[in-house]
mmCIF file of N, CA and C in Angstrom:
data_model
loop_
_atom_site.group_PDB
_atom_site.id
_atom_site.type_symbol
_atom_site.label_atom_id
_atom_site.label_comp_id
_atom_site.label_asym_id
_atom_site.label_seq_id
_atom_site.Cartn_x
_atom_site.Cartn_y
_atom_site.Cartn_z
ATOM 1 N N MET R 1 11.687 25.016 4.189
ATOM 2 C CA MET R 1 10.429 24.631 4.813
ATOM 3 C C MET R 1 10.067 23.214 4.355
ATOM 4 N N ALA R 2 9.750 22.366 5.314
ATOM 5 C CA ALA R 2 9.395 20.982 5.010
ATOM 6 C C ALA R 2 7.992 20.907 4.417
ATOM 7 N N THR R 3 7.819 19.989 3.493
ATOM 8 C CA THR R 3 6.497 19.798 2.906
ATOM 9 C C THR R 3 5.644 18.965 3.841
ATOM 10 N N ARG R 4 4.349 19.007 3.614
ATOM 11 C CA ARG R 4 3.422 18.222 4.433
ATOM 12 C C ARG R 4 3.719 16.723 4.310
ATOM 13 N N ALA R 5 4.003 16.280 3.084
ATOM 14 C CA ALA R 5 4.324 14.865 2.875
ATOM 15 C C ALA R 5 5.585 14.486 3.642
ATOM 16 N N ARG R 6 6.564 15.372 3.641
ATOM 17 C CA ARG R 6 7.817 15.102 4.360
ATOM 18 C C ARG R 6 7.568 15.021 5.858
ATOM 19 N N GLU R 7 6.753 15.941 6.373
ATOM 20 C CA GLU R 7 6.420 15.926 7.794
ATOM 21 C C GLU R 7 5.692 14.631 8.166
ATOM 22 N N THR R 8 4.774 14.194 7.306
ATOM 23 C CA THR R 8 4.050 12.945 7.543
ATOM 24 C C THR R 8 5.031 11.779 7.548
ATOM 25 N N GLY R 9 5.930 11.751 6.582
ATOM 26 C CA GLY R 9 6.932 10.688 6.520
ATOM 27 C C GLY R 9 7.842 10.681 7.737
ATOM 28 N N ASP R 10 8.259 11.857 8.181
ATOM 29 C CA ASP R 10 9.112 11.949 9.368
ATOM 30 C C ASP R 10 8.393 11.432 10.614
ATOM 31 N N ARG R 11 7.109 11.776 10.739
ATOM 32 C CA ARG R 11 6.324 11.278 11.880
ATOM 33 C C ARG R 11 6.208 9.758 11.832
ATOM 34 N N GLY R 12 5.989 9.230 10.634
ATOM 35 C CA GLY R 12 5.890 7.784 10.477
ATOM 36 C C GLY R 12 7.185 7.082 10.824
ATOM 37 N N GLU R 13 8.318 7.635 10.388
ATOM 38 C CA GLU R 13 9.608 7.022 10.701
ATOM 39 C C GLU R 13 9.884 7.059 12.195
ATOM 40 N N ALA R 14 9.549 8.160 12.844
ATOM 41 C CA ALA R 14 9.745 8.254 14.295
ATOM 42 C C ALA R 14 8.883 7.210 15.012
ATOM 43 N N ALA R 15 7.651 7.044 14.563
ATOM 44 C CA ALA R 15 6.767 6.037 15.156
ATOM 45 C C ALA R 15 7.312 4.630 14.925
ATOM 46 N N ALA R 16 7.864 4.396 13.742
ATOM 47 C CA ALA R 16 8.436 3.086 13.424
ATOM 48 C C ALA R 16 9.638 2.784 14.311
ATOM 49 N N VAL R 17 10.528 3.755 14.477
ATOM 50 C CA VAL R 17 11.700 3.562 15.328
ATOM 51 C C VAL R 17 11.265 3.269 16.758
ATOM 52 N N ASP R 18 10.291 4.026 17.258
ATOM 53 C CA ASP R 18 9.779 3.804 18.611
ATOM 54 C C ASP R 18 9.213 2.387 18.745
ATOM 55 N N TYR R 19 8.425 1.970 17.777
ATOM 56 C CA TYR R 19 7.840 0.627 17.785
ATOM 57 C C TYR R 19 8.935 -0.444 17.802
ATOM 58 N N LEU R 20 9.903 -0.300 16.908
ATOM 59 C CA LEU R 20 10.973 -1.296 16.811
ATOM 60 C C LEU R 20 11.757 -1.381 18.111
ATOM 61 N N ARG R 21 12.116 -0.237 18.675
ATOM 62 C CA ARG R 21 12.871 -0.244 19.938
ATOM 63 C C ARG R 21 12.069 -0.909 21.053
ATOM 64 N N ARG R 22 10.781 -0.612 21.150
ATOM 65 C CA ARG R 22 9.938 -1.207 22.187
ATOM 66 C C ARG R 22 9.800 -2.720 22.004
ATOM 67 N N ASN R 23 10.088 -3.207 20.802
ATOM 68 C CA ASN R 23 9.973 -4.630 20.518
ATOM 69 C C ASN R 23 11.328 -5.319 20.378
ATOM 70 N N GLY R 24 12.352 -4.735 20.985
ATOM 71 C CA GLY R 24 13.639 -5.407 21.106
ATOM 72 C C GLY R 24 14.619 -5.248 19.966
ATOM 73 N N PHE R 25 14.352 -4.342 19.043
ATOM 74 C CA PHE R 25 15.274 -4.104 17.938
ATOM 75 C C PHE R 25 16.310 -3.060 18.335
ATOM 76 N N LEU R 26 17.524 -3.241 17.862
ATOM 77 C CA LEU R 26 18.574 -2.242 17.976
ATOM 78 C C LEU R 26 18.613 -1.501 16.644
ATOM 79 N N ILE R 27 18.495 -0.187 16.672
ATOM 80 C CA ILE R 27 18.525 0.605 15.442
ATOM 81 C C ILE R 27 19.982 0.832 15.052
ATOM 82 N N CYS R 28 20.370 0.334 13.890
ATOM 83 C CA CYS R 28 21.749 0.451 13.398
ATOM 84 C C CYS R 28 21.931 1.675 12.521
ATOM 85 N N ALA R 29 20.898 2.031 11.754
ATOM 86 C CA ALA R 29 20.985 3.183 10.850
ATOM 87 C C ALA R 29 19.581 3.671 10.516
ATOM 88 N N ARG R 30 19.482 4.981 10.305
ATOM 89 C CA ARG R 30 18.232 5.597 9.839
ATOM 90 C C ARG R 30 18.560 6.398 8.588
ATOM 91 N N ASN R 31 17.688 6.286 7.601
ATOM 92 C CA ASN R 31 17.853 7.028 6.350
ATOM 93 C C ASN R 31 19.250 6.837 5.767
ATOM 94 N N TRP R 32 19.692 5.591 5.717
ATOM 95 C CA TRP R 32 20.999 5.270 5.163
ATOM 96 C C TRP R 32 20.966 5.486 3.661
ATOM 97 N N ARG R 33 21.974 6.177 3.150
ATOM 98 C CA ARG R 33 22.040 6.484 1.721
ATOM 99 C C ARG R 33 23.424 6.180 1.168
ATOM 100 N N CYS R 34 23.404 5.728 -0.076
ATOM 101 C CA CYS R 34 24.633 5.516 -0.830
ATOM 102 C C CYS R 34 24.263 5.719 -2.289
ATOM 103 N N GLY R 35 24.649 6.842 -2.839
ATOM 104 C CA GLY R 35 24.254 7.147 -4.210
ATOM 105 C C GLY R 35 22.741 7.219 -4.306
ATOM 106 N N ARG R 36 22.172 6.451 -5.214
ATOM 107 C CA ARG R 36 20.719 6.473 -5.377
ATOM 108 C C ARG R 36 20.002 5.490 -4.452
ATOM 109 N N TYR R 37 20.772 4.722 -3.681
ATOM 110 C CA TYR R 37 20.187 3.746 -2.775
ATOM 111 C C TYR R 37 19.817 4.393 -1.446
ATOM 112 N N GLU R 38 18.684 3.935 -0.870
ATOM 113 C CA GLU R 38 18.231 4.478 0.402
ATOM 114 C C GLU R 38 17.495 3.403 1.175
ATOM 115 N N ILE R 39 17.768 3.343 2.473
ATOM 116 C CA ILE R 39 17.072 2.422 3.372
ATOM 117 C C ILE R 39 16.542 3.252 4.529
ATOM 118 N N ASP R 40 15.243 3.114 4.810
ATOM 119 C CA ASP R 40 14.646 3.901 5.888
ATOM 120 C C ASP R 40 15.261 3.552 7.234
ATOM 121 N N ILE R 41 15.262 2.265 7.582
ATOM 122 C CA ILE R 41 15.800 1.836 8.873
ATOM 123 C C ILE R 41 16.533 0.512 8.690
ATOM 124 N N VAL R 42 17.721 0.437 9.285
ATOM 125 C CA VAL R 42 18.438 -0.840 9.403
ATOM 126 C C VAL R 42 18.440 -1.146 10.895
ATOM 127 N N ALA R 43 17.954 -2.321 11.242
ATOM 128 C CA ALA R 43 17.862 -2.713 12.645
ATOM 129 C C ALA R 43 18.362 -4.140 12.797
ATOM 130 N N SER R 44 18.640 -4.514 14.030
ATOM 131 C CA SER R 44 19.030 -5.905 14.276
ATOM 132 C C SER R 44 18.296 -6.403 15.521
ATOM 133 N N ARG R 45 18.054 -7.701 15.502
ATOM 134 C CA ARG R 45 17.434 -8.366 16.650
ATOM 135 C C ARG R 45 17.752 -9.842 16.544
ATOM 136 N N ARG R 46 18.237 -10.395 17.626
ATOM 137 C CA ARG R 46 18.558 -11.827 17.700
ATOM 138 C C ARG R 46 19.466 -12.299 16.560
ATOM 139 N N GLY R 47 20.455 -11.479 16.219
ATOM 140 C CA GLY R 47 21.429 -11.863 15.207
ATOM 141 C C GLY R 47 20.976 -11.709 13.771
ATOM 142 N N VAL R 48 19.791 -11.156 13.550
ATOM 143 C CA VAL R 48 19.264 -10.958 12.198
ATOM 144 C C VAL R 48 19.293 -9.469 11.877
ATOM 145 N N THR R 49 19.793 -9.128 10.687
ATOM 146 C CA THR R 49 19.758 -7.748 10.220
ATOM 147 C C THR R 49 18.445 -7.526 9.480
ATOM 148 N N HIS R 50 17.706 -6.499 9.877
ATOM 149 C CA HIS R 50 16.401 -6.182 9.291
ATOM 150 C C HIS R 50 16.507 -4.890 8.491
ATOM 151 N N PHE R 51 16.134 -4.969 7.229
ATOM 152 C CA PHE R 51 16.040 -3.787 6.383
ATOM 153 C C PHE R 51 14.562 -3.409 6.368
ATOM 154 N N VAL R 52 14.252 -2.252 6.916
ATOM 155 C CA VAL R 52 12.869 -1.874 7.167
ATOM 156 C C VAL R 52 12.458 -0.703 6.301
ATOM 157 N N GLU R 53 11.418 -0.911 5.516
ATOM 158 C CA GLU R 53 10.794 0.150 4.730
ATOM 159 C C GLU R 53 9.639 0.698 5.556
ATOM 160 N N VAL R 54 9.532 2.002 5.640
ATOM 161 C CA VAL R 54 8.441 2.634 6.382
ATOM 162 C C VAL R 54 7.527 3.316 5.371
ATOM 163 N N LYS R 55 6.251 2.991 5.441
ATOM 164 C CA LYS R 55 5.243 3.627 4.585
ATOM 165 C C LYS R 55 4.208 4.261 5.502
ATOM 166 N N THR R 56 4.001 5.556 5.324
ATOM 167 C CA THR R 56 3.081 6.312 6.169
ATOM 168 C C THR R 56 2.027 6.967 5.295
ATOM 169 N N ARG R 57 0.788 6.902 5.753
ATOM 170 C CA ARG R 57 -0.324 7.510 5.026
ATOM 171 C C ARG R 57 -1.283 8.137 6.018
ATOM 172 N N ALA R 58 -2.012 9.130 5.558
ATOM 173 C CA ALA R 58 -3.130 9.648 6.338
ATOM 174 C C ALA R 58 -4.187 8.552 6.350
ATOM 175 N N ALA R 59 -4.788 8.325 7.499
ATOM 176 C CA ALA R 59 -5.816 7.290 7.614
ATOM 177 C C ALA R 59 -6.902 7.543 6.581
ATOM 178 N N GLY R 60 -7.314 6.486 5.907
ATOM 179 C CA GLY R 60 -8.362 6.602 4.903
ATOM 180 C C GLY R 60 -7.856 6.977 3.522
ATOM 181 N N ALA R 61 -6.537 7.036 3.333
ATOM 182 C CA ALA R 61 -5.981 7.358 2.014
ATOM 183 C C ALA R 61 -6.394 6.280 1.010
ATOM 184 N N LEU R 62 -6.380 6.639 -0.258
ATOM 185 C CA LEU R 62 -6.785 5.696 -1.299
ATOM 186 C C LEU R 62 -5.913 4.453 -1.333
ATOM 187 N N VAL R 63 -4.627 4.618 -1.061
ATOM 188 C CA VAL R 63 -3.697 3.485 -1.051
ATOM 189 C C VAL R 63 -3.181 3.316 0.373
ATOM 190 N N SER R 64 -3.324 2.107 0.898
ATOM 191 C CA SER R 64 -2.837 1.827 2.254
ATOM 192 C C SER R 64 -1.311 1.835 2.256
ATOM 193 N N PRO R 65 -0.708 1.974 3.436
ATOM 194 C CA PRO R 65 0.757 1.881 3.486
ATOM 195 C C PRO R 65 1.265 0.556 2.919
ATOM 196 N N GLU R 66 0.570 -0.530 3.235
ATOM 197 C CA GLU R 66 0.980 -1.838 2.709
ATOM 198 C C GLU R 66 0.862 -1.875 1.186
ATOM 199 N N GLY R 67 -0.159 -1.250 0.643
ATOM 200 C CA GLY R 67 -0.353 -1.211 -0.799
ATOM 201 C C GLY R 67 0.684 -0.376 -1.529
ATOM 202 N N ALA R 68 1.359 0.496 -0.801
ATOM 203 C CA ALA R 68 2.389 1.351 -1.405
ATOM 204 C C ALA R 68 3.719 0.628 -1.575
ATOM 205 N N MET R 69 3.814 -0.590 -1.063
ATOM 206 C CA MET R 69 5.045 -1.374 -1.208
ATOM 207 C C MET R 69 4.978 -2.124 -2.529
ATOM 208 N N THR R 70 5.466 -1.506 -3.576
ATOM 209 C CA THR R 70 5.393 -2.059 -4.922
ATOM 210 C C THR R 70 6.567 -2.991 -5.211
ATOM 211 N N ARG R 71 6.461 -3.714 -6.317
ATOM 212 C CA ARG R 71 7.580 -4.574 -6.747
ATOM 213 C C ARG R 71 8.832 -3.753 -7.002
ATOM 214 N N ALA R 72 8.657 -2.591 -7.609
ATOM 215 C CA ALA R 72 9.807 -1.726 -7.891
ATOM 216 C C ALA R 72 10.472 -1.269 -6.596
ATOM 217 N N LYS R 73 9.670 -0.907 -5.592
ATOM 218 C CA LYS R 73 10.231 -0.479 -4.308
ATOM 219 C C LYS R 73 10.931 -1.644 -3.633
ATOM 220 N N ALA R 74 10.357 -2.845 -3.719
ATOM 221 C CA ALA R 74 10.981 -4.029 -3.137
ATOM 222 C C ALA R 74 12.332 -4.307 -3.804
ATOM 223 N N ALA R 75 12.391 -4.185 -5.119
ATOM 224 C CA ALA R 75 13.648 -4.413 -5.839
ATOM 225 C C ALA R 75 14.689 -3.370 -5.446
ATOM 226 N N ALA R 76 14.271 -2.123 -5.299
ATOM 227 C CA ALA R 76 15.189 -1.056 -4.891
ATOM 228 C C ALA R 76 15.710 -1.315 -3.475
ATOM 229 N N LEU R 77 14.846 -1.797 -2.605
ATOM 230 C CA LEU R 77 15.268 -2.107 -1.233
ATOM 231 C C LEU R 77 16.291 -3.241 -1.225
ATOM 232 N N ARG R 78 16.088 -4.255 -2.049
ATOM 233 C CA ARG R 78 17.063 -5.349 -2.135
ATOM 234 C C ARG R 78 18.417 -4.839 -2.630
ATOM 235 N N ARG R 79 18.398 -3.984 -3.662
ATOM 236 C CA ARG R 79 19.669 -3.434 -4.172
ATOM 237 C C ARG R 79 20.362 -2.581 -3.110
ATOM 238 N N ALA R 80 19.602 -1.776 -2.390
ATOM 239 C CA ALA R 80 20.173 -0.944 -1.328
ATOM 240 C C ALA R 80 20.764 -1.822 -0.229
ATOM 241 N N ALA R 81 20.072 -2.904 0.117
ATOM 242 C CA ALA R 81 20.570 -3.820 1.146
ATOM 243 C C ALA R 81 21.881 -4.460 0.719
ATOM 244 N N GLU R 82 21.986 -4.843 -0.547
ATOM 245 C CA GLU R 82 23.242 -5.408 -1.051
ATOM 246 C C GLU R 82 24.384 -4.410 -0.872
ATOM 247 N N ALA R 83 24.124 -3.142 -1.200
ATOM 248 C CA ALA R 83 25.142 -2.102 -1.046
ATOM 249 C C ALA R 83 25.509 -1.917 0.424
ATOM 250 N N TYR R 84 24.501 -1.887 1.280
ATOM 251 C CA TYR R 84 24.750 -1.723 2.726
ATOM 252 C C TYR R 84 25.609 -2.869 3.254
ATOM 253 N N LEU R 85 25.232 -4.092 2.915
ATOM 254 C CA LEU R 85 25.977 -5.256 3.400
ATOM 255 C C LEU R 85 27.423 -5.229 2.919
ATOM 256 N N ALA R 86 27.635 -4.850 1.673
ATOM 257 C CA ALA R 86 28.993 -4.793 1.124
ATOM 258 C C ALA R 86 29.809 -3.693 1.800
ATOM 259 N N MET R 87 29.201 -2.530 1.992
ATOM 260 C CA MET R 87 29.939 -1.396 2.578
ATOM 261 C C MET R 87 30.248 -1.602 4.054
ATOM 262 N N THR R 88 29.344 -2.215 4.784
ATOM 263 C CA THR R 88 29.530 -2.376 6.224
ATOM 264 C C THR R 88 30.131 -3.727 6.590
ATOM 265 N N ARG R 89 30.275 -4.584 5.585
ATOM 266 C CA ARG R 89 30.793 -5.940 5.788
ATOM 267 C C ARG R 89 29.970 -6.699 6.827
ATOM 268 N N THR R 90 28.680 -6.477 6.771
ATOM 269 C CA THR R 90 27.750 -7.174 7.647
ATOM 270 C C THR R 90 27.444 -8.536 7.032
ATOM 271 N N ALA R 91 27.488 -9.566 7.855
ATOM 272 C CA ALA R 91 27.206 -10.919 7.375
ATOM 273 C C ALA R 91 26.096 -11.515 8.224
ATOM 274 N N GLY R 92 25.536 -12.580 7.736
ATOM 275 C CA GLY R 92 24.521 -13.289 8.497
ATOM 276 C C GLY R 92 23.152 -13.190 7.855
ATOM 277 N N GLU R 93 22.169 -13.603 8.619
ATOM 278 C CA GLU R 93 20.799 -13.652 8.139
ATOM 279 C C GLU R 93 20.216 -12.243 8.005
ATOM 280 N N VAL R 94 19.420 -12.044 6.954
ATOM 281 C CA VAL R 94 18.761 -10.757 6.746
ATOM 282 C C VAL R 94 17.265 -10.968 6.531
ATOM 283 N N GLU R 95 16.521 -9.907 6.764
ATOM 284 C CA GLU R 95 15.077 -9.931 6.575
ATOM 285 C C GLU R 95 14.651 -8.549 6.066
ATOM 286 N N PHE R 96 13.649 -8.548 5.198
ATOM 287 C CA PHE R 96 13.100 -7.305 4.665
ATOM 288 C C PHE R 96 11.698 -7.120 5.236
ATOM 289 N N ASP R 97 11.527 -6.075 6.027
ATOM 290 C CA ASP R 97 10.274 -5.854 6.736
ATOM 291 C C ASP R 97 9.641 -4.529 6.314
ATOM 292 N N LEU R 98 8.392 -4.377 6.701
ATOM 293 C CA LEU R 98 7.636 -3.149 6.440
ATOM 294 C C LEU R 98 7.021 -2.690 7.750
ATOM 295 N N VAL R 99 7.113 -1.398 8.018
ATOM 296 C CA VAL R 99 6.338 -0.799 9.101
ATOM 297 C C VAL R 99 5.353 0.148 8.428
ATOM 298 N N ALA R 100 4.074 -0.159 8.602
ATOM 299 C CA ALA R 100 2.987 0.636 8.022
ATOM 300 C C ALA R 100 2.414 1.528 9.111
ATOM 301 N N VAL R 101 2.288 2.813 8.802
ATOM 302 C CA VAL R 101 1.790 3.765 9.786
ATOM 303 C C VAL R 101 0.623 4.536 9.185
ATOM 304 N N ASP R 102 -0.503 4.515 9.892
ATOM 305 C CA ASP R 102 -1.648 5.359 9.546
ATOM 306 C C ASP R 102 -1.700 6.489 10.556
ATOM 307 N N ILE R 103 -1.844 7.718 10.058
ATOM 308 C CA ILE R 103 -1.977 8.873 10.938
ATOM 309 C C ILE R 103 -3.404 9.397 10.819
ATOM 310 N N PHE R 104 -4.077 9.507 11.947
ATOM 311 C CA PHE R 104 -5.473 9.934 11.985
ATOM 312 C C PHE R 104 -5.585 11.445 12.167
ATOM 313 N N PRO R 105 -6.720 12.024 11.784
ATOM 314 C CA PRO R 105 -6.893 13.486 11.878
ATOM 315 C C PRO R 105 -6.643 14.053 13.278
ATOM 316 N N ASP R 106 -6.909 13.259 14.324
ATOM 317 C CA ASP R 106 -6.696 13.756 15.690
ATOM 318 C C ASP R 106 -5.234 13.647 16.134
ATOM 319 N N GLY R 107 -4.350 13.177 15.222
ATOM 320 C CA GLY R 107 -2.925 13.080 15.527
ATOM 321 C C GLY R 107 -2.491 11.723 16.038
ATOM 322 N N THR R 108 -3.441 10.841 16.345
ATOM 323 C CA THR R 108 -3.052 9.508 16.786
ATOM 324 C C THR R 108 -2.553 8.697 15.594
ATOM 325 N N GLN R 109 -1.861 7.619 15.894
ATOM 326 C CA GLN R 109 -1.288 6.794 14.837
ATOM 327 C C GLN R 109 -1.491 5.327 15.146
ATOM 328 N N GLU R 110 -1.555 4.564 14.089
ATOM 329 C CA GLU R 110 -1.596 3.110 14.205
ATOM 330 C C GLU R 110 -0.377 2.574 13.474
ATOM 331 N N VAL R 111 0.400 1.742 14.164
ATOM 332 C CA VAL R 111 1.635 1.185 13.608
ATOM 333 C C VAL R 111 1.458 -0.322 13.461
ATOM 334 N N ARG R 112 1.772 -0.821 12.255
ATOM 335 C CA ARG R 112 1.706 -2.255 11.983
ATOM 336 C C ARG R 112 3.062 -2.722 11.446
ATOM 337 N N TYR R 113 3.555 -3.806 12.031
ATOM 338 C CA TYR R 113 4.831 -4.381 11.612
ATOM 339 C C TYR R 113 4.547 -5.608 10.758
ATOM 340 N N VAL R 114 5.117 -5.637 9.557
ATOM 341 C CA VAL R 114 4.940 -6.770 8.653
ATOM 342 C C VAL R 114 6.315 -7.401 8.435
ATOM 343 N N ALA R 115 6.534 -8.523 9.097
ATOM 344 C CA ALA R 115 7.813 -9.228 8.952
ATOM 345 C C ALA R 115 7.875 -9.901 7.582
ATOM 346 N N ASN R 116 9.060 -9.975 7.015
ATOM 347 C CA ASN R 116 9.277 -10.641 5.725
ATOM 348 C C ASN R 116 8.336 -10.119 4.652
ATOM 349 N N ALA R 117 8.186 -8.815 4.588
ATOM 350 C CA ALA R 117 7.280 -8.194 3.617
ATOM 351 C C ALA R 117 7.785 -8.308 2.191
ATOM 352 N N VAL R 118 9.093 -8.525 2.040
ATOM 353 C CA VAL R 118 9.723 -8.635 0.732
ATOM 354 C C VAL R 118 10.550 -9.900 0.705
ATOM 355 N N GLU R 119 10.379 -10.694 -0.348
ATOM 356 C CA GLU R 119 11.209 -11.887 -0.497
ATOM 357 C C GLU R 119 12.641 -11.483 -0.792
ATOM 358 N N ILE R 120 13.575 -12.226 -0.244
ATOM 359 C CA ILE R 120 14.985 -11.880 -0.428
ATOM 360 C C ILE R 120 15.340 -11.944 -1.911
ATOM 361 N N GLY R 121 15.141 -13.039 -2.549
ATOM 362 C CA GLY R 121 15.294 -13.158 -3.988
ATOM 363 C C GLY R 121 16.650 -12.813 -4.574
ATOM 364 N N TRP R 122 17.719 -12.982 -3.830
ATOM 365 C CA TRP R 122 19.013 -12.780 -4.455
ATOM 366 C C TRP R 122 19.687 -14.066 -4.507
#
């Protein structure tokens, strides 16, 4: 049985994928894993590979989805991206983005795309 948090996260990821596709992104991978590394969404658009972190919260939560993107999470995303690039032999420009999703009590959602949410720093 899925937990409520898992269901919320799954809804947020589905909303993020829908948003990205509607905005011209090709989804290359979802929930990519390699050992302890994990990337929510790998997408591409106009020759750029986008590593996308999805943060979903119930509307009005104490911490916004954007606020949940910590330095530690950013560092983990960079390490996961390095592993992905090495394993898939993907080359070229990369970007680290955030899709923030608020889910309201009536079931509606608000999706916000934050480009370059994490500095590359490698």
